[in-house]
Tab-separated table of N, CA and C in Angstrom:
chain	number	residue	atom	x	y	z
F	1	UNK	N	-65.554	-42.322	-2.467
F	1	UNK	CA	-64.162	-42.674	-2.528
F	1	UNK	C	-63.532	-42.134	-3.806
F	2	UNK	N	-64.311	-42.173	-4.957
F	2	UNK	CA	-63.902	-41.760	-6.040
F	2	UNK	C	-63.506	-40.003	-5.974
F	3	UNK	N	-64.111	-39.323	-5.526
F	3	UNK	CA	-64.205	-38.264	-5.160
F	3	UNK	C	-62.673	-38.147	-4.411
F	4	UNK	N	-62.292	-38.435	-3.371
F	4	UNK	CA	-61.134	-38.395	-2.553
F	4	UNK	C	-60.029	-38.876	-3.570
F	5	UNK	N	-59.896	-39.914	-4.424
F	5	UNK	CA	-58.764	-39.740	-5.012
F	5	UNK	C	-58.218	-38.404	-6.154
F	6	UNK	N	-58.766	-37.949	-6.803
F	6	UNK	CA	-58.163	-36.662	-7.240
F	6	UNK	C	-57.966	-35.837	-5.915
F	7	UNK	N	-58.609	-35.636	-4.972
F	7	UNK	CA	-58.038	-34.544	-4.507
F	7	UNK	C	-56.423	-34.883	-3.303
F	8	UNK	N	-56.489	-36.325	-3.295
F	8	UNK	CA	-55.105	-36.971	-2.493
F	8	UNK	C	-53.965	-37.023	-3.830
F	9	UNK	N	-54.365	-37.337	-4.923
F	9	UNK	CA	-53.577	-36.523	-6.469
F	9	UNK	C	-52.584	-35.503	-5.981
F	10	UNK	N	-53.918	-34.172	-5.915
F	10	UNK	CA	-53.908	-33.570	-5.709
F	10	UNK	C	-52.490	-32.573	-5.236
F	11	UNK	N	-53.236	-33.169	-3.631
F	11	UNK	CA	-52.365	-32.711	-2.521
F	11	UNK	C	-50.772	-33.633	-2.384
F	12	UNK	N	-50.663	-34.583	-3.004
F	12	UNK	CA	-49.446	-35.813	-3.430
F	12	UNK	C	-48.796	-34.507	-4.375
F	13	UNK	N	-49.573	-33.961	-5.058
F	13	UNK	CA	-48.320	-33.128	-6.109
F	13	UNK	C	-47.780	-31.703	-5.473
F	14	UNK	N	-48.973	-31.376	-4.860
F	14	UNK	CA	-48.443	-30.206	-4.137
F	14	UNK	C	-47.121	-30.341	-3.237
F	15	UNK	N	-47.720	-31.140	-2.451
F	15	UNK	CA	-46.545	-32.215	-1.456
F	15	UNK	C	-45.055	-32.033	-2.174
F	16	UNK	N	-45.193	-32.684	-3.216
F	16	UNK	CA	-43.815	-33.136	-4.074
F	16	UNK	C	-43.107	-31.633	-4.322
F	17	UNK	N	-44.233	-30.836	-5.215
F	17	UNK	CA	-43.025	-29.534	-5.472
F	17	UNK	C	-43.272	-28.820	-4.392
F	18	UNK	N	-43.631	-28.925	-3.205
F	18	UNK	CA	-43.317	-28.158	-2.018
F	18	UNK	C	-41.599	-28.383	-1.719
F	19	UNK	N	-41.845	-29.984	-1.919
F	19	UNK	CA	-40.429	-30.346	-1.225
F	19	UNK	C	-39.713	-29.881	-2.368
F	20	UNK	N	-40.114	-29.738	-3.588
F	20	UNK	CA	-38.897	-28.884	-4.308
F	20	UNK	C	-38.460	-27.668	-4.283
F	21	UNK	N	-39.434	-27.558	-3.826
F	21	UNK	CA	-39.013	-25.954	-3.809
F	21	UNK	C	-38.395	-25.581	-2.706
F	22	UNK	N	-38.386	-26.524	-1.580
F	22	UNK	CA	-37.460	-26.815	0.180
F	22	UNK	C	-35.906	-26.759	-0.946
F	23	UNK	N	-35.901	-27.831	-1.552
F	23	UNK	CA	-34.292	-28.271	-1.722
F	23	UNK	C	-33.685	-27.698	-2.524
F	24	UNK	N	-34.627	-26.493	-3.588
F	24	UNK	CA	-34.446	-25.449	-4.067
F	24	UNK	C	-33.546	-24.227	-3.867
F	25	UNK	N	-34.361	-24.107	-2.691
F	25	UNK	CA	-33.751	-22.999	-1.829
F	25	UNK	C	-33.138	-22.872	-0.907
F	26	UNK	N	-32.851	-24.266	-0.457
F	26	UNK	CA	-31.589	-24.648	0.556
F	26	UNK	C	-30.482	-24.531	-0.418
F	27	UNK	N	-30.832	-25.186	-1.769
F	27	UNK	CA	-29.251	-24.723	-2.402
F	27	UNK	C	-28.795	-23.713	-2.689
F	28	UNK	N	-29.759	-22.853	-2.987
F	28	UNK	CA	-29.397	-21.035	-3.319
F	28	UNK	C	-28.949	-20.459	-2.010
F	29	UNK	N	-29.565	-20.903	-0.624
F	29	UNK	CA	-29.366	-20.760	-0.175
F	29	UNK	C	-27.737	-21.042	0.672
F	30	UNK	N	-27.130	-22.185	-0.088
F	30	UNK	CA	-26.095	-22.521	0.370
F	30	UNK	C	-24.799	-21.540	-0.237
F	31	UNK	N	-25.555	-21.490	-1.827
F	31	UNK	CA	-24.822	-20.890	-2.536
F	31	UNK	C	-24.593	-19.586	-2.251
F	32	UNK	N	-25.389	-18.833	-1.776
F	32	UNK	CA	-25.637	-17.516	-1.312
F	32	UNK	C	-24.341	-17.920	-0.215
F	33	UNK	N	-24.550	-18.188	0.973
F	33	UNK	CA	-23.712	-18.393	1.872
F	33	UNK	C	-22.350	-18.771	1.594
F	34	UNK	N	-22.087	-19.651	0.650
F	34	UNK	CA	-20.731	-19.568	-0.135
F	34	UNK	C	-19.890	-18.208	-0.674
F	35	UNK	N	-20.932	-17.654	-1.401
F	35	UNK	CA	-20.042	-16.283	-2.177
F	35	UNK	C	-20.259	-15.066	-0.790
F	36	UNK	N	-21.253	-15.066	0.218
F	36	UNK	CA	-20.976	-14.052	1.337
F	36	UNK	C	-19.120	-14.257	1.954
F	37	UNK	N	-19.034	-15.768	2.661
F	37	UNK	CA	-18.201	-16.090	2.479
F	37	UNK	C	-16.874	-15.357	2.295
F	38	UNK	N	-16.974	-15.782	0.772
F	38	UNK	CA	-15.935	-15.459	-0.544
F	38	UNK	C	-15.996	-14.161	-0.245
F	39	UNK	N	-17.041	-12.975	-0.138
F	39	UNK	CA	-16.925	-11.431	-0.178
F	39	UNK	C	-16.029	-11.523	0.837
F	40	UNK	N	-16.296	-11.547	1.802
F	40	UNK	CA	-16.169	-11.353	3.333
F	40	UNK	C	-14.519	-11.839	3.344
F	41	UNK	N	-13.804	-12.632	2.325
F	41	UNK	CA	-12.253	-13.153	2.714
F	41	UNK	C	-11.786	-12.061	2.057
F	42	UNK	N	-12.305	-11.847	0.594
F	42	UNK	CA	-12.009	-10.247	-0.038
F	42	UNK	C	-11.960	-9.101	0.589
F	43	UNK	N	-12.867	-8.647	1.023
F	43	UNK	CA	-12.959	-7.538	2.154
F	43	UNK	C	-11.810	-7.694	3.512
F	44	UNK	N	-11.803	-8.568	3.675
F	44	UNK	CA	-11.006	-8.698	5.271
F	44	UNK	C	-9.639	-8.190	4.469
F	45	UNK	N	-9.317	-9.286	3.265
F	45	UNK	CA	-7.790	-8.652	2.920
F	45	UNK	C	-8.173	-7.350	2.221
F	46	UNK	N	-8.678	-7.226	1.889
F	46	UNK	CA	-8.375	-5.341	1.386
F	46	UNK	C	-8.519	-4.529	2.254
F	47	UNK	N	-9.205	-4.701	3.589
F	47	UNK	CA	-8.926	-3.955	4.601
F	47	UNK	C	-7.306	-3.919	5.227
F	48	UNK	N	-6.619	-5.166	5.234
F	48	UNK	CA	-5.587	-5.359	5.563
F	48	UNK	C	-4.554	-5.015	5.088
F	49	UNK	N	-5.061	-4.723	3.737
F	49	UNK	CA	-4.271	-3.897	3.108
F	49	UNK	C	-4.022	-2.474	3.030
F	50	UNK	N	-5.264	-1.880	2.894
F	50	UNK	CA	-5.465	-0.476	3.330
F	50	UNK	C	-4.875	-0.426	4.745
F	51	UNK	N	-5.473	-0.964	5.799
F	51	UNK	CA	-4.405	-0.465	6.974
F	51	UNK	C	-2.860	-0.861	6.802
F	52	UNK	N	-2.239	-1.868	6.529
F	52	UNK	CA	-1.025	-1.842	6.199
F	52	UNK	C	-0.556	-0.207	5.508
F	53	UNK	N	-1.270	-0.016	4.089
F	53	UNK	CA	-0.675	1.331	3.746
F	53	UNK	C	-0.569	2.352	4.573
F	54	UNK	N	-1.814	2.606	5.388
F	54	UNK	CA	-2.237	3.163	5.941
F	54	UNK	C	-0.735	3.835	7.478
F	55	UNK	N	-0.460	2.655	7.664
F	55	UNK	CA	0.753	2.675	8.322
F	55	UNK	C	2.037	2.583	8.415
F	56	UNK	N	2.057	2.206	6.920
F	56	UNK	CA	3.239	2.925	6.386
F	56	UNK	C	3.579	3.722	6.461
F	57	UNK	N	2.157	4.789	5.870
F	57	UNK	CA	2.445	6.598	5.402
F	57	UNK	C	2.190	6.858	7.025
F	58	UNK	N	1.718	6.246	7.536
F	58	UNK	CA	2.478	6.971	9.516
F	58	UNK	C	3.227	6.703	9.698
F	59	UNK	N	3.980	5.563	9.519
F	59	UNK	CA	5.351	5.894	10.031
F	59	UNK	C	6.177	6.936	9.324
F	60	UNK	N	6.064	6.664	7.841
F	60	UNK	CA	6.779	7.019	7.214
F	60	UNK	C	6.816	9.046	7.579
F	61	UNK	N	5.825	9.701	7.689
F	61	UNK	CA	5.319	10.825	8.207
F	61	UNK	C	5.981	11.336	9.819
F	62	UNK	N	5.803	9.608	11.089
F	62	UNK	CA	6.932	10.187	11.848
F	62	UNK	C	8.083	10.816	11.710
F	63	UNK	N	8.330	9.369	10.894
F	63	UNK	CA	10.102	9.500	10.051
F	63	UNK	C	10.161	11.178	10.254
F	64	UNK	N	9.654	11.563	9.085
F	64	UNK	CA	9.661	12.830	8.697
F	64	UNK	C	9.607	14.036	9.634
F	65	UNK	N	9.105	13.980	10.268
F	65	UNK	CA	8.478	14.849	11.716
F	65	UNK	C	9.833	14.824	12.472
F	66	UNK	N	10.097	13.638	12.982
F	66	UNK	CA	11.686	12.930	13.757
F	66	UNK	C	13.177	14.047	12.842
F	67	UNK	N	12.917	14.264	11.290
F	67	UNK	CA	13.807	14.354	11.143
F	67	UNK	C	13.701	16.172	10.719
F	68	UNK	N	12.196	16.617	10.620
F	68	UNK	CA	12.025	18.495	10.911
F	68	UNK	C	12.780	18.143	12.307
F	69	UNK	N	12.207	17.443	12.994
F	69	UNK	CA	12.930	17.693	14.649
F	69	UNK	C	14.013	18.380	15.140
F	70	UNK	N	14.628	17.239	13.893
F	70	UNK	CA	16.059	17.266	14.423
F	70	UNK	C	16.803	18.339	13.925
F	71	UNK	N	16.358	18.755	12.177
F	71	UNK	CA	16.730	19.872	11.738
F	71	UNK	C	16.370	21.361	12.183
F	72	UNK	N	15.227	21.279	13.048
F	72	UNK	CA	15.175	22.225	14.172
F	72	UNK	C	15.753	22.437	15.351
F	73	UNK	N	15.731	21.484	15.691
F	73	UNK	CA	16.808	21.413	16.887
F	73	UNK	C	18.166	21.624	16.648
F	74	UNK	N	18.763	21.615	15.754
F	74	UNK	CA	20.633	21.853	15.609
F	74	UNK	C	20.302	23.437	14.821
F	75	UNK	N	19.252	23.585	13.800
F	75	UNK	CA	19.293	25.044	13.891
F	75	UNK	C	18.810	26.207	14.993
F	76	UNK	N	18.072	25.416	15.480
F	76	UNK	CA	18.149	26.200	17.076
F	76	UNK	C	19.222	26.829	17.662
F	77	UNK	N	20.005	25.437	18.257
F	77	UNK	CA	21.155	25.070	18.699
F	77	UNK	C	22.485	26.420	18.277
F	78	UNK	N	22.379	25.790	16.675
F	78	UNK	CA	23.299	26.959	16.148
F	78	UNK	C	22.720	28.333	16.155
F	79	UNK	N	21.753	28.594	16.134
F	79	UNK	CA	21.209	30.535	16.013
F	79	UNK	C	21.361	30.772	17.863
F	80	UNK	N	21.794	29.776	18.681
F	80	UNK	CA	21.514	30.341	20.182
F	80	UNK	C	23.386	30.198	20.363
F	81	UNK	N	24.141	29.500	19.501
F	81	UNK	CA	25.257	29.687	19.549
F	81	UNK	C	26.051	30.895	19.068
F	82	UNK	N	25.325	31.167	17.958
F	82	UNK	CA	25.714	32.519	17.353
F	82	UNK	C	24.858	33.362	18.144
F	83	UNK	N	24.011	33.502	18.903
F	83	UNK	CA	23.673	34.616	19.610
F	83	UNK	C	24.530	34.834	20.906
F	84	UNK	N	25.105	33.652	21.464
F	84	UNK	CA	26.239	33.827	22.179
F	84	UNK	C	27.678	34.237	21.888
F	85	UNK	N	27.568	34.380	20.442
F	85	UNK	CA	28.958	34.952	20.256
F	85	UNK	C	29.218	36.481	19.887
F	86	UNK	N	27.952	36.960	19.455
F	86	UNK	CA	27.841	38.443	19.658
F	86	UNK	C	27.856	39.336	21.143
């Protein structure tokens, strides 16, 4: 019997910082999962942001396109008017 109590000691301490080392790493673990989280709200808005710009400078580029268009089109217009008047 004497024999069996050190080694139930023993295994009683192992026991104990097993479980510490469980509640250890559930908290790092929580913590970890907190700042992924946190990245992940960062990232979403800076993506949202980049595409916002992103579609700006397209429209803004239609714009532009819309308005070669148009300045092609009336100089068209006028070089096929003056070719009708010769």
């Amino acid at each position: 019997m004497a024999d069996l109590d050190p080694l139930l000691k023993d295994l009683s301490e192992k026991k104990q910082n097993f479980r510490r080392n469980v509640v250890n790493l559930a908290s790092e673990l929580k913590e970890v999962r907190s700042r992924l989280v946190s990245q992940g709200g960062i990232l979403q808005k800076r993506d949202f942001y980049k595409k916002g710009v992103v579609e700006m400078k397209a429209k803004g580029m239609e714009e532009e396109i819309m308005k070669l268009q148009e300045g092609v089109g009336r100089e068209g217009w006028a070089a096929e008017g003056i070719n009708f008047c010769f």
